[in-house]
Amino acid sequence: APAKGLNVDPANWQEVFREASWDEALDFAANGLASLRDEKGGQSVAGFGSAKCSNEEAYLFQKMIRQGFGHSNVDHCTRLCHASSVAALMENVGSGAVTATFNQIENADVAIVIGANPTENHPVAATYFKQFTKRGGKLIIMDPRGTAMKRFATHMLQFRPGADVSMLNAIMHVIVEEGLYDQAYIDQFTENWEAEKEHLAQFTPEAMEDICGIPAEELRAAARTFANGKAGMIFWGMGVSQHIHGTDNSRCLISLALMTGNVGKPGAGLHPLRGQNNVQGASDAGLIPMFLPDYQSVMDDGVRSAFTEVWNSGDFSNEKGLTVTEIMDAVHDGNIHGMYILGENPAMSDPDVEHARDALAKLSHLVVQDIFLTETANYADVILPSSAFYEKSGTVTNTNRQVQMGRPAVSPPGEAREDWWIEVALAQRLGLNWTYESPADVFAEMKLNMKSLNNITWDRLMSENAVTYPSLSPTDPGQPIVFGDGFPRTEGRAKFTPAAIIAPDDKPDADYPMILTTGRQLEHWHTGSMTRRASVLDAVEPEANCSLHPKTLAKLGVEAGAHVRLSTKRGSVVVMARADRAVAEDMVFLPFAYVEAAANILTNPALDPYGKIPEFKYSAVRVEAANIAAE
């Protein structure tokens, strides 16, 4: 067959792929994976699951890799969005979930939104934030870009990219210096406070203003506004997490909430805003290489035995599995030869994406399960057509810890099948004794080892539609606020972890003098695998684009609407330029939904050492005028 890859035309897929019956496709998929397992060992096969699928489907996926191949080399998109947030929350709070639902802002009088653009990426939450300010709430926006929420802000701290820790430590320094912290809360619920105070002494606003780009008096004013509030919430997005110091960024936010007593009471809490519809649920269900469901360590013999007893199978590896980017590296190293990818698109979403595409092309056997012929599916040996959320039954868990029941509104098109059905059929061909007849059976099994689902049953969700965990009784709708009486850590105490300033990995220089940051835009979601197939949305935003300050365009001699070439140490793309005063003069913002100018050709694969998340939000870049007619 002709070579697979991005040269496959979706309109002419028959030139590379041919149709097959379900039996033939499933046999082919399973035989290829089983052959690798038997000939090269289970570690030669890895899996990427999906945060767009249901909780039950995420649970089955991680179970298949662990039970069927004997290891935990299974991951999903949380590695590329909030892995560092989860690492910091687990370390310092003892739980990776939000401590308060976003609608608790109704009970707050002050809130911070940092590294997020809720108006475009979290519009439901953004509505609550706007209403909050109309009621007199004080909103502090912190972001290198001037987001749309800026006009609602009491304080707008447009800090230098990558300077989060310096800014946040300076704010906490003021709170310590002026005695604005909550000593009673600190004494009752935290540990390591004296070390935190000693660490913060060096981070005066005057010393930090040149690093973070915010005048000292503005830092002091924001610190006083937050600390003097009776109840404060902190929301953050991937602008915080997608750095090599993302875990340190989150540690600072956790410390800020703890020192002001803003966890565990109405209108207060920590809330990393989740991106994909079920990234919370997929993480809860164990689609993470170091955790089984409910964030239970794969290294704990007792935890593994509890699961293998339920699964009626032998033990699997007690080692942490490989993450998304580490799996791609292992392909290049010749250690992984086959993959099962469900609903993920690493050919667009991975950093230094040419490295990921080369890995996909190198695989001996690639099984892709998705609703469309994605860029990743172009590399597949077999494609299994699955179903969208509104075509199947199952639960999802949103950013608010709310477990919701989904029901099919329509049937899957053609011969497409529900993802759980495909997983079961594939597992049976891999020799696993799976007998599930519906997602309800899977949910019942999940409950056996997931305390988060206590008092939440399938029948209850069928009648009530949604329940927030933890639910304290069969009639409790769920607790929007957690940790009011202590934390799931040693002696019930949360921990202060001091954070030092760490420079971005890829610093500007004479060859690459500007800073590239990436993200989503309102019209196109994530890698564009769905929204760019929507004719209305694609008509509104049909062309790959980037945003630059008007003064920067003038220096380049480029008019808005003309094209520029963006180059980093990884590669280059040509893209249409827009004028945007919200972007700093030394920055360029590039959405990552466009395959014709894929942002991740440019991004840096350097990893946060704790969350193992890539530094998507900071790359040194060169910007030049581009003559596309000549090219």
XYZ file of C-alpha atoms in Angstrom:
631
model
C 0.000 0.000 0.000
C 1.125 3.621 -0.441
C 2.889 5.141 2.541
C 0.595 6.207 5.343
C 0.875 9.497 7.182
C -0.245 13.067 6.637
C -0.219 12.547 2.870
C -3.475 10.560 3.141
C -6.355 12.539 1.656
C -9.475 11.937 3.809
C -11.592 12.209 0.670
C -9.575 9.448 -0.997
C -8.795 7.200 1.959
C -9.561 4.136 -0.192
C -6.206 4.622 -1.919
C -4.461 3.563 1.322
C -7.098 1.773 3.405
C -9.826 -0.685 2.466
C -13.090 -1.562 4.150
C -13.310 -4.679 6.304
C -15.910 -6.441 8.410
C -15.835 -5.923 12.172
C -14.597 -9.473 12.689
C -11.731 -9.044 10.246
C -10.747 -5.653 11.638
C -10.876 -6.768 15.275
C -9.006 -9.997 14.535
C -6.335 -8.068 12.659
C -6.030 -5.459 15.429
C -5.839 -8.020 18.235
C -3.531 -10.423 16.414
C -1.032 -7.673 15.714
C -0.929 -6.571 19.352
C -0.894 -10.129 20.695
C 1.952 -11.129 18.363
C 4.085 -8.273 19.643
C 3.228 -9.201 23.229
C 4.137 -12.840 22.681
C 7.273 -12.248 20.627
C 8.744 -9.095 22.192
C 7.005 -8.915 25.584
C 4.040 -6.948 26.863
C 6.123 -3.790 27.272
C 6.419 -3.601 23.479
C 2.790 -2.372 23.352
C 1.517 0.917 24.831
C -1.766 2.777 24.865
C -3.182 6.302 24.687
C -6.734 6.582 26.013
C -9.093 9.517 25.694
C -10.651 12.237 27.849
C -13.438 12.497 25.266
C -14.739 9.023 26.141
C -16.811 7.958 29.135
C -15.523 6.978 32.570
C -16.352 3.357 31.830
C -14.405 3.414 28.564
C -11.393 5.046 30.247
C -11.494 2.401 32.987
C -11.643 -0.450 30.448
C -8.754 1.017 28.472
C -6.336 1.210 31.392
C -7.466 -2.226 32.543
C -6.738 -3.703 29.098
C -3.174 -2.376 29.028
C -2.436 -3.430 32.598
C -4.193 -6.788 32.567
C -3.485 -7.681 28.959
C 0.115 -6.497 28.639
C 1.345 -6.505 32.248
C 2.456 -2.882 32.667
C 1.217 0.703 33.075
C 2.449 2.319 29.866
C -0.912 3.998 29.409
C -1.668 7.713 29.438
C -4.007 10.352 28.021
C -4.239 14.068 27.389
C -4.018 15.117 31.040
C -0.269 14.643 30.527
C -0.435 17.549 28.088
C -2.718 19.847 30.092
C -2.868 19.560 33.901
C -0.368 16.846 34.864
C 1.742 19.346 36.797
C -1.349 20.681 38.585
C -2.287 17.155 39.649
C 1.292 16.476 40.792
C 1.274 19.571 43.014
C -2.211 18.924 44.374
C -1.410 15.289 45.197
C 1.819 16.332 46.898
C 0.462 19.203 48.974
C -3.272 18.591 49.356
C -3.530 14.816 48.930
C -6.077 14.864 46.091
C -5.875 15.703 42.404
C -9.443 17.021 42.094
C -10.707 20.561 42.605
C -11.348 21.520 46.225
C -14.417 23.595 45.289
C -16.734 23.709 42.283
C -16.449 26.782 40.054
C -19.970 27.943 40.922
C -18.771 28.419 44.518
C -17.562 31.789 43.249
C -21.133 32.861 44.045
C -20.051 32.800 47.723
C -16.657 34.463 47.221
C -15.737 38.108 47.444
C -12.367 37.816 45.685
C -10.990 35.474 43.021
C -7.815 34.952 41.008
C -7.867 33.684 37.423
C -4.336 32.946 36.207
C -3.020 31.396 32.992
C -6.502 30.881 31.590
C -8.774 32.448 28.988
C -12.201 31.395 30.270
C -14.191 33.471 27.793
C -12.906 31.317 24.937
C -11.954 28.045 26.637
C -14.363 27.749 29.586
C -17.389 29.849 28.610
C -19.763 28.342 31.190
C -17.366 29.125 34.040
C -16.698 32.553 32.487
C -20.393 33.396 32.850
C -20.147 32.777 36.602
C -16.997 34.920 36.774
C -18.708 37.843 35.029
C -21.756 37.622 37.267
C -19.404 37.542 40.257
C -17.950 40.942 39.323
C -21.411 42.406 38.699
C -22.281 41.526 42.306
C -19.222 43.458 43.495
C -16.694 40.637 43.621
C -13.064 41.569 43.073
C -11.438 39.671 40.202
C -7.654 39.494 39.832
C -6.534 38.444 36.341
C -2.951 37.246 35.861
C -1.806 36.373 32.351
C 0.927 37.221 29.827
C -1.904 37.997 27.372
C -4.643 40.528 27.881
C -7.611 38.143 27.867
C -11.239 39.131 27.377
C -11.811 38.887 31.143
C -9.514 41.893 31.560
C -12.391 44.349 31.388
C -14.019 42.713 34.412
C -10.848 42.803 36.522
C -10.061 44.810 39.636
C -6.388 44.042 38.961
C -4.839 42.967 35.641
C -1.305 41.634 36.094
C 0.047 41.068 32.575
C 3.306 39.461 33.632
C 6.230 38.297 31.520
C 5.869 34.757 30.129
C 7.456 32.146 32.357
C 7.690 34.493 35.351
C 4.808 33.039 37.359
C 6.859 31.953 40.377
C 8.559 35.319 40.813
C 5.211 37.139 40.705
C 3.367 34.741 43.017
C 6.211 34.572 45.527
C 6.289 38.382 45.615
C 2.548 38.471 46.331
C 2.976 35.923 49.115
C 5.942 37.911 50.469
C 3.636 40.903 50.936
C 1.063 38.771 52.742
C 3.751 37.543 55.139
C 5.395 40.952 55.533
C 2.122 42.696 56.343
C 0.757 39.912 58.543
C -2.235 39.261 56.291
C -2.064 35.463 56.614
C -4.505 33.309 58.610
C -2.392 32.000 61.481
C -5.219 30.002 63.068
C -5.882 28.110 59.829
C -2.176 27.552 59.241
C -1.708 26.148 62.760
C -4.679 23.796 62.505
C -4.450 22.510 58.937
C -0.933 22.907 57.479
C 2.724 21.954 57.868
C 6.065 23.438 56.781
C 4.893 27.035 57.251
C 8.122 28.294 58.823
C 10.159 26.999 55.873
C 7.749 28.733 53.473
C 8.018 32.031 55.359
C 11.806 31.867 55.409
C 11.873 31.078 51.686
C 9.566 33.989 50.797
C 11.712 36.575 52.612
C 13.953 37.063 49.571
C 11.081 37.653 47.120
C 10.295 41.294 47.749
C 8.095 42.976 45.109
C 10.906 45.434 44.468
C 13.328 42.570 43.724
C 10.800 40.712 41.567
C 9.297 43.544 39.510
C 12.055 43.486 36.888
C 11.730 39.701 36.563
C 7.961 39.446 36.275
C 7.359 42.855 34.678
C 4.774 44.023 37.232
C 5.495 47.168 39.283
C 6.008 46.519 42.979
C 3.016 48.606 44.042
C 0.717 46.638 41.742
C 1.966 43.406 43.288
C 1.344 44.794 46.748
C -2.140 46.004 45.857
C -3.145 42.622 44.408
C -1.769 40.827 47.473
C -3.814 43.020 49.815
C -6.972 42.594 47.748
C -6.757 38.808 47.847
C -5.614 38.440 51.447
C -8.230 40.840 52.822
C -11.107 38.961 51.223
C -13.313 36.879 53.495
C -13.477 34.052 50.928
C -11.259 33.689 47.883
C -10.991 31.235 45.007
C -8.057 30.524 42.703
C -8.654 29.278 39.159
C -5.892 28.348 36.764
C -5.448 26.988 33.289
C -2.752 25.559 31.094
C -0.896 28.852 31.094
C 0.162 27.778 34.592
C 0.668 24.075 34.009
C 2.374 23.833 30.585
C 5.872 24.841 31.694
C 8.926 22.992 32.929
C 8.147 24.780 36.206
C 4.407 24.052 36.011
C 4.413 22.055 39.248
C 6.158 24.959 41.003
C 3.569 27.364 39.608
C 0.805 25.218 41.104
C 2.698 24.863 44.394
C 2.667 28.656 44.672
C -1.084 28.842 44.098
C -1.695 26.129 46.688
C 0.500 27.957 49.207
C -1.326 31.224 48.506
C -4.676 29.584 49.247
C -3.392 27.847 52.370
C -1.756 30.889 53.952
C -4.974 32.883 53.585
C -7.192 30.038 54.836
C -8.973 29.775 51.512
C -9.639 26.043 51.314
C -12.555 24.121 52.758
C -15.140 26.854 53.252
C -17.907 28.361 51.069
C -16.587 30.591 48.310
C -12.998 29.409 48.714
C -10.812 26.821 47.061
C -8.400 25.665 44.387
C -9.746 24.925 40.926
C -7.597 23.981 37.904
C -9.987 24.506 34.998
C -10.165 21.290 32.970
C -10.040 21.443 29.188
C -11.542 18.324 27.639
C -15.019 17.170 28.600
C -13.916 14.177 30.679
C -10.306 14.804 31.626
C -11.314 14.712 35.300
C -13.195 11.439 34.920
C -10.555 9.766 32.764
C -7.933 10.638 35.375
C -10.168 9.403 38.190
C -10.676 6.140 36.274
C -6.941 5.383 36.187
C -5.882 6.493 32.720
C -2.540 7.616 34.178
C 0.736 5.644 34.130
C 1.525 6.012 37.835
C -1.989 5.624 39.245
C -4.771 3.097 39.246
C -8.364 4.409 39.632
C -8.843 7.011 42.367
C -5.143 7.966 42.182
C -3.989 4.791 43.945
C -0.308 4.076 43.329
C 0.623 1.231 40.981
C 3.707 0.767 43.183
C 1.572 -0.266 46.182
C 1.307 -4.072 46.348
C -1.932 -3.924 48.316
C -3.560 -1.587 45.801
C -2.602 -3.776 42.847
C -3.825 -6.919 44.588
C -7.196 -5.285 45.270
C -7.609 -4.666 41.549
C -6.271 -8.010 40.332
C -8.646 -9.746 42.748
C -11.587 -7.941 41.150
C -10.173 -8.562 37.675
C -9.510 -12.230 38.486
C -6.061 -11.996 36.932
C -2.402 -12.113 37.803
C -0.282 -9.208 39.002
C 1.201 -6.616 36.661
C 4.312 -4.471 36.927
C 4.812 -2.476 40.127
C 6.688 0.220 38.224
C 5.264 3.547 37.120
C 4.449 3.470 33.425
C 5.712 5.754 30.693
C 3.974 9.039 29.933
C 2.777 10.282 26.528
C 6.085 11.808 25.480
C 8.153 9.045 27.069
C 6.204 6.461 25.069
C 7.133 8.256 21.843
C 10.773 8.329 22.916
C 10.577 4.580 23.651
C 9.320 3.979 20.100
C 12.372 5.769 18.730
C 14.575 3.770 21.104
C 13.166 0.517 19.718
C 11.434 -0.559 22.939
C 7.809 -0.038 21.889
C 6.602 -1.494 18.594
C 2.820 -1.352 18.825
C 0.188 1.072 20.091
C -3.538 1.203 20.697
C -4.725 4.825 20.453
C -8.299 5.648 21.401
C -9.646 9.132 20.675
C -6.274 10.883 20.892
C -4.437 12.739 18.144
C -0.708 12.810 19.009
C 0.154 13.583 15.381
C -1.157 17.060 16.223
C -1.059 17.370 20.027
C 2.455 16.258 20.976
C 5.292 18.790 21.352
C 7.962 18.742 18.653
C 5.282 16.917 16.699
C 7.528 15.761 13.857
C 9.237 13.580 16.473
C 5.851 12.084 17.369
C 4.858 11.583 13.726
C 8.136 9.809 13.028
C 7.394 7.528 15.991
C 3.914 6.709 14.680
C 5.366 5.890 11.279
C 7.969 3.622 12.891
C 5.452 1.411 14.739
C 5.032 -2.161 13.527
C 1.347 -2.170 14.449
C -0.900 0.805 15.211
C -4.575 0.453 16.114
C -6.553 3.702 16.061
C -10.111 3.992 17.337
C -11.872 7.280 16.589
C -14.921 8.971 15.113
C -13.031 10.627 12.242
C -9.967 9.944 10.120
C -7.650 12.087 12.241
C -4.053 12.946 11.429
C -3.048 10.099 13.741
C -5.419 7.649 12.040
C -3.540 8.286 8.812
C -0.644 6.321 10.312
C -2.781 3.371 11.428
C -2.685 -0.239 10.300
C -6.317 -0.640 11.286
C -8.946 1.988 12.098
C -11.911 1.096 14.311
C -14.878 3.471 13.826
C -16.347 4.489 17.173
C -19.121 6.721 18.487
C -19.466 10.277 19.715
C -20.709 11.112 23.208
C -24.336 11.702 22.202
C -24.413 8.319 20.429
C -23.781 6.139 23.489
C -24.461 5.477 27.161
C -21.983 6.188 29.923
C -20.911 8.584 32.628
C -18.488 11.511 32.550
C -17.091 13.617 35.391
C -16.708 17.321 34.770
C -14.342 19.891 36.233
C -16.688 20.268 39.233
C -16.349 16.579 40.237
C -19.909 16.093 39.003
C -20.563 12.549 37.732
C -23.097 12.890 34.936
C -25.128 10.298 33.035
C -25.023 10.392 29.261
C -27.686 8.785 27.097
C -27.717 8.223 23.338
C -29.691 10.827 21.433
C -29.056 9.119 18.093
C -27.491 5.862 16.930
C -23.871 5.746 15.744
C -23.611 6.262 11.973
C -23.188 3.310 9.649
C -21.424 0.410 11.311
C -19.684 2.495 13.990
C -19.862 1.007 17.481
C -19.732 2.335 21.029
C -16.169 2.523 22.330
C -16.802 0.204 25.293
C -18.163 -2.468 22.919
C -15.036 -2.265 20.770
C -12.777 -2.455 23.834
C -14.562 -5.555 25.115
C -14.435 -7.264 21.709
C -10.735 -6.484 21.371
C -9.933 -7.623 24.930
C -11.680 -10.941 24.376
C -9.526 -11.517 21.291
C -6.471 -10.745 23.421
C -7.425 -13.597 25.732
C -9.073 -11.578 28.520
C -12.199 -13.039 30.076
C -14.357 -9.904 29.837
C -18.111 -10.457 29.999
C -19.514 -6.939 30.307
C -22.897 -6.551 28.654
C -23.338 -2.813 29.199
C -21.571 0.255 30.639
C -23.619 -0.323 33.803
C -21.632 -3.528 34.406
C -18.380 -1.599 34.085
C -19.565 1.129 36.452
C -20.492 -1.517 39.042
C -16.951 -2.912 38.867
C -15.420 0.548 39.147
C -17.283 1.138 42.402
C -15.595 -1.864 44.035
C -12.226 -0.083 44.287
C -13.185 3.606 43.867
C -14.265 5.222 47.136
C -15.000 8.428 45.215
C -18.093 6.664 43.843
C -19.487 5.755 47.263
C -23.254 6.371 47.355
C -23.279 6.973 43.584
C -24.953 4.171 41.655
C -25.926 3.694 38.021
C -29.617 3.619 38.932
C -29.282 6.804 40.949
C -27.598 8.587 38.046
C -30.311 7.342 35.706
C -32.931 9.058 37.868
C -30.989 12.113 39.108
C -28.731 12.623 36.036
C -25.786 13.948 38.081
C -24.187 13.596 41.519
C -21.080 15.392 42.762
C -18.453 13.328 44.558
C -17.930 12.874 47.429
C -21.548 12.022 48.171
C -22.054 11.293 51.857
C -25.309 9.362 51.631
C -27.618 7.801 49.031
C -29.598 11.061 48.968
C -26.724 13.581 49.262
C -26.363 15.460 45.941
C -22.652 15.743 46.673
C -20.234 18.046 48.401
C -19.202 21.109 46.359
C -16.526 21.910 48.960
C -14.042 19.430 50.399
C -11.344 19.425 53.087
C -13.226 21.631 55.539
C -12.118 19.373 58.382
C -8.669 18.382 57.132
C -6.801 16.913 54.198
C -6.167 13.347 52.984
C -2.526 13.586 53.995
C -0.431 12.819 57.077
C -2.265 14.011 60.198
C -4.840 15.713 57.986
C -2.517 18.584 57.109
C -1.812 20.224 53.779
C 1.788 21.120 53.010
C 3.575 24.295 52.040
C 6.236 23.560 49.406
C 8.546 26.509 48.632
C 9.131 27.162 44.935
C 12.287 28.675 43.479
C 12.567 30.554 40.202
C 13.402 28.259 37.296
C 14.062 29.815 33.894
C 12.229 28.425 30.850
C 14.200 25.766 29.009
C 14.216 27.509 25.632
C 15.357 31.095 26.233
C 15.324 33.805 23.528
C 18.655 34.664 21.898
C 19.953 36.528 18.853
C 18.655 33.866 16.441
C 15.280 33.366 18.143
C 14.593 36.673 19.894
C 10.844 36.441 20.586
C 8.591 34.204 22.706
C 6.031 31.820 21.235
C 3.036 30.708 23.258
C 0.246 28.427 22.087
C -3.351 27.698 23.001
C -6.915 27.293 21.848
C -9.208 29.774 20.209
C -12.978 30.075 20.527
C -13.961 28.662 17.140
C -11.729 25.584 17.017
C -11.322 23.147 19.862
C -8.097 21.329 20.657
C -6.476 19.810 17.532
C -9.424 20.709 15.294
C -10.230 17.057 14.573
C -13.930 17.781 15.150
C -14.513 21.518 14.876
C -12.681 21.926 11.581
C -15.171 19.479 10.105
C -17.996 21.817 11.141
C -18.634 23.968 8.080
C -20.050 26.882 10.086
C -17.083 27.048 12.445
C -14.540 26.575 9.691
C -16.197 29.355 7.704
C -15.739 31.696 10.672
C -12.074 30.683 11.208
C -10.908 29.005 7.993
C -7.202 29.857 8.045
C -4.293 29.182 10.359
C -3.398 32.411 12.135
C -1.175 33.918 14.785
C -1.455 37.101 16.842
C 1.201 39.804 17.208
C 1.190 43.293 18.689
C 0.657 46.033 16.051
C 4.039 47.573 16.921
C 5.713 44.214 16.289
C 4.039 43.909 12.894
C 5.176 47.432 12.048
C 8.790 46.576 12.940
C 8.565 43.507 10.712
C 7.047 45.530 7.871
C 4.055 43.195 7.802
C 0.436 44.283 7.470
C -2.323 42.515 9.390
C -3.660 39.734 7.173
C -0.291 39.102 5.513
C 1.798 36.025 6.273
C 4.787 35.479 8.548
C 7.185 32.623 9.034
C 7.582 31.385 12.606
C 10.751 29.400 13.273
C 12.062 27.654 16.391
C 14.852 25.163 16.893
C 12.382 22.397 15.964
C 11.004 23.714 12.674
C 9.003 26.457 10.997
C 5.480 27.236 9.767
C 3.979 29.967 7.619
C 0.815 31.509 8.983
C -1.439 34.547 8.579
C -0.700 37.341 11.084
C -3.283 39.303 13.045
C -2.815 42.490 15.017
C -3.676 42.047 18.689
C -2.816 44.587 21.388
C -3.459 41.926 24.053
C -0.196 40.232 23.054
C 3.053 41.692 24.392
C 5.445 43.202 21.872
C 7.990 40.406 22.247
C 5.400 37.603 21.972
C 3.448 35.701 19.350
C 0.352 33.616 20.087
C -0.346 30.607 17.862
C -3.482 28.386 18.055
C -2.744 24.669 17.646
C -5.832 23.514 15.729
C -4.436 23.878 12.205
C -2.666 20.945 10.568
C -1.432 23.167 7.719
C 0.532 25.254 10.254
C 0.739 22.921 13.237
C 1.872 24.835 16.311
C 3.464 21.736 17.768
C 5.994 21.576 14.964
C 7.511 24.474 16.886
C 6.960 23.651 20.552
C 9.570 22.492 23.031
C 9.395 18.878 24.350
C 11.333 19.748 27.537
C 9.452 18.312 30.536
C 8.478 19.418 34.014
C 10.376 16.938 36.231
C 7.347 16.212 38.433
C 4.279 16.275 36.172
C 6.229 15.202 33.053
C 4.306 17.833 31.081
C 5.919 19.556 28.066
C 6.668 23.271 27.943
C 4.005 24.174 25.367
C 3.644 27.725 26.621
C 7.188 28.974 26.035
C 9.476 28.619 23.029
C 12.084 30.984 21.653
C 10.954 31.960 18.147
C 12.030 34.007 15.140
C 9.324 35.879 13.215
C 9.890 37.011 9.621
C 7.768 38.307 6.803
C 6.837 35.491 4.408
C 6.170 35.801 0.705
C 3.818 32.876 0.193
C 3.495 33.584 -3.509
C 7.234 33.066 -3.933
C 7.163 29.993 -1.689
